[in-house]
mmCIF file of C-alpha atoms in Angstrom:
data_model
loop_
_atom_site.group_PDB
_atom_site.id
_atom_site.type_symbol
_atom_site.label_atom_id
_atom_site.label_comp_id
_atom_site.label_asym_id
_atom_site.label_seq_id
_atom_site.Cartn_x
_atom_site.Cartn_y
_atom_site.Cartn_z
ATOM 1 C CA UNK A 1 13.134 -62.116 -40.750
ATOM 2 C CA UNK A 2 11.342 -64.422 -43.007
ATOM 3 C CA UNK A 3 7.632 -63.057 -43.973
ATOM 4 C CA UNK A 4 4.803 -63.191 -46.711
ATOM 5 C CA UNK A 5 4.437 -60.829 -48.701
ATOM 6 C CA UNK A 6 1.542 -59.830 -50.971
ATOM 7 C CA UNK A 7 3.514 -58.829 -54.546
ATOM 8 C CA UNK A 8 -0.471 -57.358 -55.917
ATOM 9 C CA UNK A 9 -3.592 -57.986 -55.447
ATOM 10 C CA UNK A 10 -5.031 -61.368 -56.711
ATOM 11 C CA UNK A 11 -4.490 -65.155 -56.242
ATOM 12 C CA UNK A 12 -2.707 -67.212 -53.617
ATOM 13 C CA UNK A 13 0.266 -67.273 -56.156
ATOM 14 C CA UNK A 14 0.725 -63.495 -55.305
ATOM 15 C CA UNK A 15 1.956 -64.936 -51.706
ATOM 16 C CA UNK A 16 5.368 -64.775 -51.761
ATOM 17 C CA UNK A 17 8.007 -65.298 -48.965
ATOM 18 C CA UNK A 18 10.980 -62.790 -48.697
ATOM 19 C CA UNK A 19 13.343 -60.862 -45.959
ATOM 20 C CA UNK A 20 11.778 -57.754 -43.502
ATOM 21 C CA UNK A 21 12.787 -55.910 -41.112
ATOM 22 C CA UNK A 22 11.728 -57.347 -37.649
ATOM 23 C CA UNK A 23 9.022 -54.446 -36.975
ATOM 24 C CA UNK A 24 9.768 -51.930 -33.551
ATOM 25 C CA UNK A 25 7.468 -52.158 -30.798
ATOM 26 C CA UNK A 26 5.645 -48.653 -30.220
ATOM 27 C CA UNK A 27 4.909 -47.423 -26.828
ATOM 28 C CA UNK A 28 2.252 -50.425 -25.268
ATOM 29 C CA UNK A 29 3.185 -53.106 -27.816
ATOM 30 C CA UNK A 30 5.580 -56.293 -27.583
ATOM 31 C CA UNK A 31 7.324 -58.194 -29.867
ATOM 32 C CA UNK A 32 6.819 -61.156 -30.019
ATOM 33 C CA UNK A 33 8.644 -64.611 -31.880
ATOM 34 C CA UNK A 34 5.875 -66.481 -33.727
ATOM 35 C CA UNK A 35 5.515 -70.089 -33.636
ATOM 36 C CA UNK A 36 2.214 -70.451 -35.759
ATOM 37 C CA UNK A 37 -0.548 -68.244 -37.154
ATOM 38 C CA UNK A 38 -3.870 -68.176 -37.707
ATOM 39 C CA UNK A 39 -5.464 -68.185 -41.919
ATOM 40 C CA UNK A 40 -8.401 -66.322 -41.809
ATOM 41 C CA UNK A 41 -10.943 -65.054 -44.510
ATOM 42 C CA UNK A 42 -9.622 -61.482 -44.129
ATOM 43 C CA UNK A 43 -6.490 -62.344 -45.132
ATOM 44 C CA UNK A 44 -7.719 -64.013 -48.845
ATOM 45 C CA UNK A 45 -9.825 -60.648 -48.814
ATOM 46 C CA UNK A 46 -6.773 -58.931 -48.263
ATOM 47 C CA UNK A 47 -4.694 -60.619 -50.813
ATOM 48 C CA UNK A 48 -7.363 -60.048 -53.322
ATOM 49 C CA UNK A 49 -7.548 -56.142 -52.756
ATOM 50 C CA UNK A 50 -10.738 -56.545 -51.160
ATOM 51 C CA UNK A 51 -9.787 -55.458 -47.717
ATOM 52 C CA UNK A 52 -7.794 -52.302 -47.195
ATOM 53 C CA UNK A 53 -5.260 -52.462 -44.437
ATOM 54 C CA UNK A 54 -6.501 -49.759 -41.559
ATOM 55 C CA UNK A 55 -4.047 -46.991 -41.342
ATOM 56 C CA UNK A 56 -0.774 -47.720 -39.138
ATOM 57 C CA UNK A 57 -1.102 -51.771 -39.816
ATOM 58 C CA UNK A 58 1.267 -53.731 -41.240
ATOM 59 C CA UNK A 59 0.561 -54.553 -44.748
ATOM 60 C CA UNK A 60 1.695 -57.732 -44.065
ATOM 61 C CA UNK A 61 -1.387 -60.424 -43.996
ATOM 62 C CA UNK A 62 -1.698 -62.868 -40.750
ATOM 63 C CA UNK A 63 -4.114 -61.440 -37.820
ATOM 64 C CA UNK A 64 -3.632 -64.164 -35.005
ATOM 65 C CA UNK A 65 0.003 -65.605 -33.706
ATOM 66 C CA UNK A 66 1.071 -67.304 -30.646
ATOM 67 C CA UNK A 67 4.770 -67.268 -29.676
ATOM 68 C CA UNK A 68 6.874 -65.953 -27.035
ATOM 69 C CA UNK A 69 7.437 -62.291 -26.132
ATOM 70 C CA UNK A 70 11.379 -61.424 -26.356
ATOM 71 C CA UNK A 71 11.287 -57.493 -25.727
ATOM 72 C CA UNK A 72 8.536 -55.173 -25.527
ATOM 73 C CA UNK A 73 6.929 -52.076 -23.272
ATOM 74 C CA UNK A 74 5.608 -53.876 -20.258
ATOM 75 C CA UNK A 75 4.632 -50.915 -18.285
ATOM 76 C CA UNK A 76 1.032 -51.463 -16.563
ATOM 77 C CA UNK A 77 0.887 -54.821 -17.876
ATOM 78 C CA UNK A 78 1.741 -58.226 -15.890
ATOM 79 C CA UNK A 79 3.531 -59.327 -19.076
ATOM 80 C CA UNK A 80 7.751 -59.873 -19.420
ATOM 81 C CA UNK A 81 9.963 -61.424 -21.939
ATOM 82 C CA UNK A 82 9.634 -65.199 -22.391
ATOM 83 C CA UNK A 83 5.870 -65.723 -21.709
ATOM 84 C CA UNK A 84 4.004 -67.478 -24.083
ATOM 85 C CA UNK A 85 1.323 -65.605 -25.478
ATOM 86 C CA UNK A 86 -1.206 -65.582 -28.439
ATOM 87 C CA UNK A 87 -2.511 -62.789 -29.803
ATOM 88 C CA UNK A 88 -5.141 -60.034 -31.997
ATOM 89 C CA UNK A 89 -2.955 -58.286 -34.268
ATOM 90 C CA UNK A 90 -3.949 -55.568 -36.826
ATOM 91 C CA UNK A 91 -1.644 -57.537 -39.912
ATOM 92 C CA UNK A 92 1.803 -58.651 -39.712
ATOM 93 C CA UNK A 93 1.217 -62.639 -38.588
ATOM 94 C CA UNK A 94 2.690 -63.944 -41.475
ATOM 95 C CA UNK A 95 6.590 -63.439 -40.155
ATOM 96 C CA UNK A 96 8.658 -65.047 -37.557
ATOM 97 C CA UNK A 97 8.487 -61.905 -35.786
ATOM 98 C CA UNK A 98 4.923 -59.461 -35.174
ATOM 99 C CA UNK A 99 4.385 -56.718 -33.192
ATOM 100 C CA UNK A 100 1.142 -57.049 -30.985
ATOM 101 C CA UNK A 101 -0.583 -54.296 -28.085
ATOM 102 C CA UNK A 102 0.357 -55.971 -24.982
ATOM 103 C CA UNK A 103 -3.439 -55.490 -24.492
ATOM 104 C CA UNK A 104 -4.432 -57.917 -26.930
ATOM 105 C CA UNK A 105 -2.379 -60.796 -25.587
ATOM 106 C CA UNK A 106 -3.594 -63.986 -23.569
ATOM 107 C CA UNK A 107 -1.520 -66.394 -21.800
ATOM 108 C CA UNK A 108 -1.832 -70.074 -23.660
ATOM 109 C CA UNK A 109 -4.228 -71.793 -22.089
ATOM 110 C CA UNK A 110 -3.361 -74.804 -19.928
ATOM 111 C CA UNK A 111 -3.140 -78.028 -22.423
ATOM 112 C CA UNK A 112 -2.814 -76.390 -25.559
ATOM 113 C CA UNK A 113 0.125 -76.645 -28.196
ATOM 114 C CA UNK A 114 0.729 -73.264 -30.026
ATOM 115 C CA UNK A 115 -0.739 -74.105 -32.887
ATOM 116 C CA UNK A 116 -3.878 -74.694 -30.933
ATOM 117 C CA UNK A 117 -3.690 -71.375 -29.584
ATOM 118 C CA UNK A 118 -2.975 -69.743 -32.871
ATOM 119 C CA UNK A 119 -6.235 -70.705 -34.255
ATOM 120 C CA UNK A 120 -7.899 -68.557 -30.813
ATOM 121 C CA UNK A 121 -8.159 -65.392 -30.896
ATOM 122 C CA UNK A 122 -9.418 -63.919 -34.219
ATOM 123 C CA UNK A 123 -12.301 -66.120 -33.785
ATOM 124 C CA UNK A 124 -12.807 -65.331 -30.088
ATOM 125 C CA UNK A 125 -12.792 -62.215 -30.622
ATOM 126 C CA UNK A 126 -15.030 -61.839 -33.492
ATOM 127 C CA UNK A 127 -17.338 -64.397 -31.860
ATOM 128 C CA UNK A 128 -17.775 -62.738 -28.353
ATOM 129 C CA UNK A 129 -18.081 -59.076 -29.245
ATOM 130 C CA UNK A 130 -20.421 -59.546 -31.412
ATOM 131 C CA UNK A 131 -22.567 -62.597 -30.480
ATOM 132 C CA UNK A 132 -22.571 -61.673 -26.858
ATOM 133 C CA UNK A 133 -21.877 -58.047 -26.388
ATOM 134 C CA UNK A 134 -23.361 -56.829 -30.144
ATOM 135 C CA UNK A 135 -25.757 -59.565 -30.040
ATOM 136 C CA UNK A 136 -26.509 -59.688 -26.502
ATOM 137 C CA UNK A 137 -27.242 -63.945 -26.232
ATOM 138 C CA UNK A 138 -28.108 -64.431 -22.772
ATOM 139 C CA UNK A 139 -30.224 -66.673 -20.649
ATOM 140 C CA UNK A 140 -32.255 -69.378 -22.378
ATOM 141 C CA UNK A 141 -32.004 -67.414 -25.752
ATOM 142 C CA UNK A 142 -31.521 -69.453 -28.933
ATOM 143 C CA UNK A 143 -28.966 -68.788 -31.774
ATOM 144 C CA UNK A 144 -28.406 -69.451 -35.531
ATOM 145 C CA UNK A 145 -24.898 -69.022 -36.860
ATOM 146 C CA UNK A 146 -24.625 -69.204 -40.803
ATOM 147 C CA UNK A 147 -21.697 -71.269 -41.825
ATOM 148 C CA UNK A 148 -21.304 -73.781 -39.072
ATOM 149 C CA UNK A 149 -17.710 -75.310 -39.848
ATOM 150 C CA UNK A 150 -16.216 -72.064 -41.112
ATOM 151 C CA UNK A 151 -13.210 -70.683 -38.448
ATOM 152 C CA UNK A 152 -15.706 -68.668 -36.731
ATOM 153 C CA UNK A 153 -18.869 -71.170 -36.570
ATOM 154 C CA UNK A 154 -16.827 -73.705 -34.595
ATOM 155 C CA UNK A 155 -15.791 -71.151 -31.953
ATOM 156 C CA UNK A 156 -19.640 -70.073 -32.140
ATOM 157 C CA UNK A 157 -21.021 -73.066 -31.611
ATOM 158 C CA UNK A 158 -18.869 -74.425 -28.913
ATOM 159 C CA UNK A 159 -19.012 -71.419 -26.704
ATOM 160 C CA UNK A 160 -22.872 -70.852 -26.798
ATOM 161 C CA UNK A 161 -23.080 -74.715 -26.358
ATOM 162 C CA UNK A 162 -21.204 -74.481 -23.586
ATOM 163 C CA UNK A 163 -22.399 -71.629 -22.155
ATOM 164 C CA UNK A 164 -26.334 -73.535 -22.122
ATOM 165 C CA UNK A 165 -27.749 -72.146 -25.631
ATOM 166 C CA UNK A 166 -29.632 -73.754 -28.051
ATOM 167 C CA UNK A 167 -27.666 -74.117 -31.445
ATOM 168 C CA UNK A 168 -28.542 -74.592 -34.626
ATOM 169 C CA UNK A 169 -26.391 -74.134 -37.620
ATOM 170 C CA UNK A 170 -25.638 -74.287 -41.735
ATOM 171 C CA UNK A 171 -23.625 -75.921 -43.482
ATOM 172 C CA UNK A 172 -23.017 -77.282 -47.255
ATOM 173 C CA UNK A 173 -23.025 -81.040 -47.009
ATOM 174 C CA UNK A 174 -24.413 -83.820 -44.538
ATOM 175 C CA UNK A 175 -20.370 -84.222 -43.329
ATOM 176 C CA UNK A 176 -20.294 -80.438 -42.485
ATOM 177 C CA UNK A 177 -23.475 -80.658 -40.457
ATOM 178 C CA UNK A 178 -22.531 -83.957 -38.474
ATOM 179 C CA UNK A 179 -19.426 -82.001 -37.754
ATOM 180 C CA UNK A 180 -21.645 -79.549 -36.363
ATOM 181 C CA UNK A 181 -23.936 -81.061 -34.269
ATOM 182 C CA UNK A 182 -20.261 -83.144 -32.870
ATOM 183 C CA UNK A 183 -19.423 -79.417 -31.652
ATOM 184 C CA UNK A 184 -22.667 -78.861 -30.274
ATOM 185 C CA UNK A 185 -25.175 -77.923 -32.464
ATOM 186 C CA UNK A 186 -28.890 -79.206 -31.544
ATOM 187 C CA UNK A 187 -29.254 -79.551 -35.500
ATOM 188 C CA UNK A 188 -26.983 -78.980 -38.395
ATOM 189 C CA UNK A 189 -29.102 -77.575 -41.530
ATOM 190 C CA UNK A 190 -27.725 -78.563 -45.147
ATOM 191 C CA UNK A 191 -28.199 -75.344 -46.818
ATOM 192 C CA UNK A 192 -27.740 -76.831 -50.201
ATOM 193 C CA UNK A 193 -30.996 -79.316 -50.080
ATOM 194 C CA UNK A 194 -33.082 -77.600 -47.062
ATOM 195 C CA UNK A 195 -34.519 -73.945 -45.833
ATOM 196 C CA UNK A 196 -33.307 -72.979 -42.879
ATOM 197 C CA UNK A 197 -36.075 -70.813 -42.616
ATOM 198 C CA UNK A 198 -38.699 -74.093 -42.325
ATOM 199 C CA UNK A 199 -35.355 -75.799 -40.287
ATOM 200 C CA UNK A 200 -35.693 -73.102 -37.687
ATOM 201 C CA UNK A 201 -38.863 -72.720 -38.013
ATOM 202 C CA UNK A 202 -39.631 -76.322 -36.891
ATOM 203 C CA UNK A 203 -37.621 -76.726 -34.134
ATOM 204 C CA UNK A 204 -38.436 -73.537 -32.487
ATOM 205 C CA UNK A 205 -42.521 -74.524 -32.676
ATOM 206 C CA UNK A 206 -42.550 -71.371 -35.000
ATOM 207 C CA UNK A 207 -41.263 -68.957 -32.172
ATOM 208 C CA UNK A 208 -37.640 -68.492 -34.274
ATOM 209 C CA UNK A 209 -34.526 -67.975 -32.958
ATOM 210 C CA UNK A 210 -33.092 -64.779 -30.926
ATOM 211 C CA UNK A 211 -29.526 -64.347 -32.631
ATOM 212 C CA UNK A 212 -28.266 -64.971 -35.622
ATOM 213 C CA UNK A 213 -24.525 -64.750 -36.702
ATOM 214 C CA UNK A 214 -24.252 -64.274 -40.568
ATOM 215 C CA UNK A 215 -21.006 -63.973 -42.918
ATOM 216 C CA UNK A 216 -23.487 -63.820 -46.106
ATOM 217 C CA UNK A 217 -25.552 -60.819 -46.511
ATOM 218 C CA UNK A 218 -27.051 -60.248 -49.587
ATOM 219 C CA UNK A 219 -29.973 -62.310 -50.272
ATOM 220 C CA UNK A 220 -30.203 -63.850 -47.108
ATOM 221 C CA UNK A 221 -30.738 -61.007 -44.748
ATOM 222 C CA UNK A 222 -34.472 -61.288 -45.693
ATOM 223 C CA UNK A 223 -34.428 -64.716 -44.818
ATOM 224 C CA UNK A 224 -32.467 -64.391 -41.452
ATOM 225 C CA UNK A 225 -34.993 -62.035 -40.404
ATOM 226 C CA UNK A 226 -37.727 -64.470 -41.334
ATOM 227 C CA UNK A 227 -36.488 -66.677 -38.776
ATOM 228 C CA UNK A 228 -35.969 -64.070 -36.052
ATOM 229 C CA UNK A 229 -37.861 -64.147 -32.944
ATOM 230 C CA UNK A 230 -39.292 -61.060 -32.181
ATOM 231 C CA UNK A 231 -37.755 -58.528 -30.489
ATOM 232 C CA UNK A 232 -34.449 -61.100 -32.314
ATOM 233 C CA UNK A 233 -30.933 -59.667 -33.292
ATOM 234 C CA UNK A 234 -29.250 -60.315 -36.525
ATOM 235 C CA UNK A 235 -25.354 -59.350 -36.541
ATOM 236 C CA UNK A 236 -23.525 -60.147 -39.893
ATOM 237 C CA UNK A 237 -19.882 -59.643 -40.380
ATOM 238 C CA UNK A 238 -19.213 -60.270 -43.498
ATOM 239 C CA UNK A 239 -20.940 -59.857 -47.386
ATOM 240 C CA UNK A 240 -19.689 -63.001 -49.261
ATOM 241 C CA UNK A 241 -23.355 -62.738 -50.555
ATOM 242 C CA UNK A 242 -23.621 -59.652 -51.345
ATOM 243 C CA UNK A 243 -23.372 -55.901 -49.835
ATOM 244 C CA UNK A 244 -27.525 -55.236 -50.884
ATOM 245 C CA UNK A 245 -30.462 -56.896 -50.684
ATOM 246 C CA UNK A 246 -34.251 -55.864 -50.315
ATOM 247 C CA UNK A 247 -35.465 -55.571 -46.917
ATOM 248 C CA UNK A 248 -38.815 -55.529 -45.465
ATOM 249 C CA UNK A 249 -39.053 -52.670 -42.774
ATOM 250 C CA UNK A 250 -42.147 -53.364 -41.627
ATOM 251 C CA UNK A 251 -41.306 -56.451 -40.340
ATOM 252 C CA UNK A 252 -38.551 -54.737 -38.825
ATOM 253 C CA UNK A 253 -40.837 -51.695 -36.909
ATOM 254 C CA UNK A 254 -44.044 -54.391 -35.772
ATOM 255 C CA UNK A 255 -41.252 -57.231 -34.573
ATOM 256 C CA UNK A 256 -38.761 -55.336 -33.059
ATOM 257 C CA UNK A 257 -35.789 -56.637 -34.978
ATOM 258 C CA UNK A 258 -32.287 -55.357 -34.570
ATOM 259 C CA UNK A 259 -29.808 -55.332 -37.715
ATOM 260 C CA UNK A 260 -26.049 -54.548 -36.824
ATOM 261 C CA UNK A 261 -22.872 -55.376 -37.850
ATOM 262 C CA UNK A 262 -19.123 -55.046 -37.443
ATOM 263 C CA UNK A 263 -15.370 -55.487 -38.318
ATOM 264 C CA UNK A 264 -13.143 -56.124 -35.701
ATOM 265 C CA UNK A 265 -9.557 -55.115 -37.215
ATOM 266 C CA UNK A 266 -9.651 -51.506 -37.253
ATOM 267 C CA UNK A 267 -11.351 -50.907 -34.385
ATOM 268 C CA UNK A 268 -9.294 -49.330 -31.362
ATOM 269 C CA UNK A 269 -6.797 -51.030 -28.913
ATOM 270 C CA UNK A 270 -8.874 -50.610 -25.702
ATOM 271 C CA UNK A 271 -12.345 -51.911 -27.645
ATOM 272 C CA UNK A 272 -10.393 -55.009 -28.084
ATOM 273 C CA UNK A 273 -8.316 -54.768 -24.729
ATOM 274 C CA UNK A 274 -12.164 -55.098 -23.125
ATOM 275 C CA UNK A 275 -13.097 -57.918 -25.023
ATOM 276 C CA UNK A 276 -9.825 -59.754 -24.355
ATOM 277 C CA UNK A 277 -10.709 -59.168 -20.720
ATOM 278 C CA UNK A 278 -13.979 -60.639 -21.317
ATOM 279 C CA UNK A 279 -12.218 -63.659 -23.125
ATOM 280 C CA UNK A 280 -9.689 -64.164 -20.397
ATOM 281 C CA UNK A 281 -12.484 -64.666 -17.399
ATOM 282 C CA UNK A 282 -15.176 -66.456 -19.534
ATOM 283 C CA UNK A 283 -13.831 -68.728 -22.418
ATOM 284 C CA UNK A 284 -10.328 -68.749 -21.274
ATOM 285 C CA UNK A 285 -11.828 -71.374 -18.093
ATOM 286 C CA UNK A 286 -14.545 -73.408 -20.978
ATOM 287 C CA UNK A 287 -10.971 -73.844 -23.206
ATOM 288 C CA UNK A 288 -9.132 -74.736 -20.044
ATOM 289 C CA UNK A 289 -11.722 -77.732 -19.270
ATOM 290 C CA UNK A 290 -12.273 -78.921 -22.450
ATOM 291 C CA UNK A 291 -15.669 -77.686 -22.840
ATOM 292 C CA UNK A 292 -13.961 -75.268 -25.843
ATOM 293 C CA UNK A 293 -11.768 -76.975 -28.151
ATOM 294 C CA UNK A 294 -9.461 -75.928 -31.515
ATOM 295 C CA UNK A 295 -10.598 -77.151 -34.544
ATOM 296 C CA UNK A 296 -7.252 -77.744 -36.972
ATOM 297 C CA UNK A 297 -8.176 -78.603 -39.876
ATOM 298 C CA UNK A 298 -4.590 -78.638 -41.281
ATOM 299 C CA UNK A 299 -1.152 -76.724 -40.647
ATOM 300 C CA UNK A 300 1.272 -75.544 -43.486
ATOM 301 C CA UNK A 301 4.417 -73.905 -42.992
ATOM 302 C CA UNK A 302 5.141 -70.410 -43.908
ATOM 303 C CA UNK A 303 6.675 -70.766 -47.292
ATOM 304 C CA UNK A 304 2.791 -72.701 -48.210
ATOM 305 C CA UNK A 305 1.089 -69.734 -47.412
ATOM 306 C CA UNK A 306 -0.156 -69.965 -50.645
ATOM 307 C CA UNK A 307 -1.510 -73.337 -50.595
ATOM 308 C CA UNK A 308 -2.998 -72.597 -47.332
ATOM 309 C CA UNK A 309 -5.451 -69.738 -49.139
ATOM 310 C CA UNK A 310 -6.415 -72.238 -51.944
ATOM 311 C CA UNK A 311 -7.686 -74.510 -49.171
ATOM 312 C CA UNK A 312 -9.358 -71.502 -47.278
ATOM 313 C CA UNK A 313 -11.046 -70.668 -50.782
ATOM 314 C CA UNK A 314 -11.779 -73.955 -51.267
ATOM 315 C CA UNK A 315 -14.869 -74.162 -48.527
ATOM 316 C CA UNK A 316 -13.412 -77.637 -48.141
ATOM 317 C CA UNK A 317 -12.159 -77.317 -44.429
ATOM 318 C CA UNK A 318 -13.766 -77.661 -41.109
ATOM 319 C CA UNK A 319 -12.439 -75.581 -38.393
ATOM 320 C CA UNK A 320 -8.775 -73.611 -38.906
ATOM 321 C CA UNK A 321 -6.176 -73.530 -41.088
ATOM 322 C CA UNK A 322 -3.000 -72.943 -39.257
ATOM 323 C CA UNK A 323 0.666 -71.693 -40.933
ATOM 324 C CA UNK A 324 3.610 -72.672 -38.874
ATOM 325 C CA UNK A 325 6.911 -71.761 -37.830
ATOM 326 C CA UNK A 326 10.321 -73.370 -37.504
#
């Protein structure tokens, strides 16, 4: 099969197509064809030598596909050969063929092309478990994510939109932030020219918000928790800022703040078999009507990988970046 492979760490030229061996399912896993996958900021981490693969994952970049199933172990599962699925994979994406647990599939939803549904479940994933479950936004809570019209703010916004939460968001120019308040966003906040502290701040009549979703670190942690509501949440899952900053605990102790983080990829199969329950029965019906959509920013086929990393590194793209498929 045709794949990318990553010859050593460093630049998107280090993406290079070849010939693998179609991978074996193990015992719970399917095989499945890909059509398109998913370009995510782990994978230009990856390619860099910034991300170690989790032990037992291909070392193969690409962590989202859709295709069709052709073989696989379908015991317990309602799955069979020639459903159309997407899919959380632990590496591999980047090939016409990938390996997934038959756990971590979803059916396509109803409407959508498979590119669409390639660009689904990284961020739904990443979004849910740890906006909703880590986080715990409920009710009439408010929420902050940092990087609006990054892969993961659009699927943030949208589904707390959706789901009746007030929404504000970053970005770094006036297009990004009209782009966000488009998806939902009550106000889109222009990092580069305005606090979002004071932006917060303002439109919260100084209460703050009660999660925050951050892919910085560093030198805005301080800040985040500035803006926190008290008894508020901050979940970060990511350090493109930084991995240390100064903290103050006090604040912390007298407010009632949580800190927490995660990474999705190596954690176990039935973590993320829960949370693609969770997907299935509550964004899988907001997707379905409309109320959740894809944001493709562009497709390249699978010889462009490369290409498709400059643009991710770029920060010039709103929404996904897709690689497809012949």
């Amino acid at each position: 099969m045709r794949a990318i492979n990553i010859s050593q760490p460093g630049g998107p030229e280090v993406l290079q197509i070849g010939d693998q061996t179609i991978p074996a399912c193990k015992p719970g896993e399917v095989l499945i064809k890909v059509h398109a996958a998913g370009v995510n900021r782990p994978d230009t981490l990856q390619r860099s030598g910034n991300y170690p693969v989790p032990p037992g994952a291909s070392p193969l970049p690409g962590l989202e596909i859709a295709g069709e199933i052709v073989e696989g172990d379908f015991a317990g599962t309602s799955w069979k050969k020639g459903d159309q699925v997407c899919a959380l994979v632990q590496g591999g994406g980047y090939a016409e063929y990938c390996t997934a647990p038959a756990a971590t599939c979803l059916p396509i939803p109803q409407g959508l092309s498979m590119i669409e549904a390639a660009s689904l479940p990284e961020t739904c994933f990443t979004v849910w478990s740890n906006v909703f479950d880590r986080g715990r936004l409920n009710g009439d809570e408010t929420f902050l994510i940092q990087g609006g019209t990054s892969g993961i703010g659009v699927t943030a916004i949208q589904i707390a939109a959706a789901l009746g939460h007030r929404v504000f968001a970053t970005a770094g120019s006036d297009e990004k932030c009209r782009a966000c308040e488009m998806l939902g966003a009550e106000r889109g906040i222009n990092y580069r020219n305005e606090d979002f502290v004071e932006a917060v701040k303002a439109a919260t009549a100084g209460k703050g918000v009660d999660v925050i979703l951050d892919m910085v670190a560093g030198e805005y942690i301080q800040r985040e928790l500035n803006c926190l509501a008290d008894d508020g949440r901050l979940v970060f899952i990511a350090m493109l800022g930084g991995s240390k900053a100064p903290i103050n605990f006090g604040q912390v102790l007298l407010r009632r703040l949580t800190i927490t983080g995660s990474t999705l990829r190596p954690r176990p199969v039935p973590f993320k078999a829960a949370i693609a329950a969770q997907l299935r029965e509550k964004v899988w019906p907001l997707i379905e009507a409309g109320k959740v959509k894809p944001v493709i920013y562009k497709t390249f086929p699978l010889e462009q990988a490369s290409e498709a990393h400059a643009l991710m590194e770029s920060n010039a793209h709103i929404g996904k970046i897709v690689l497809t498929l012949n």
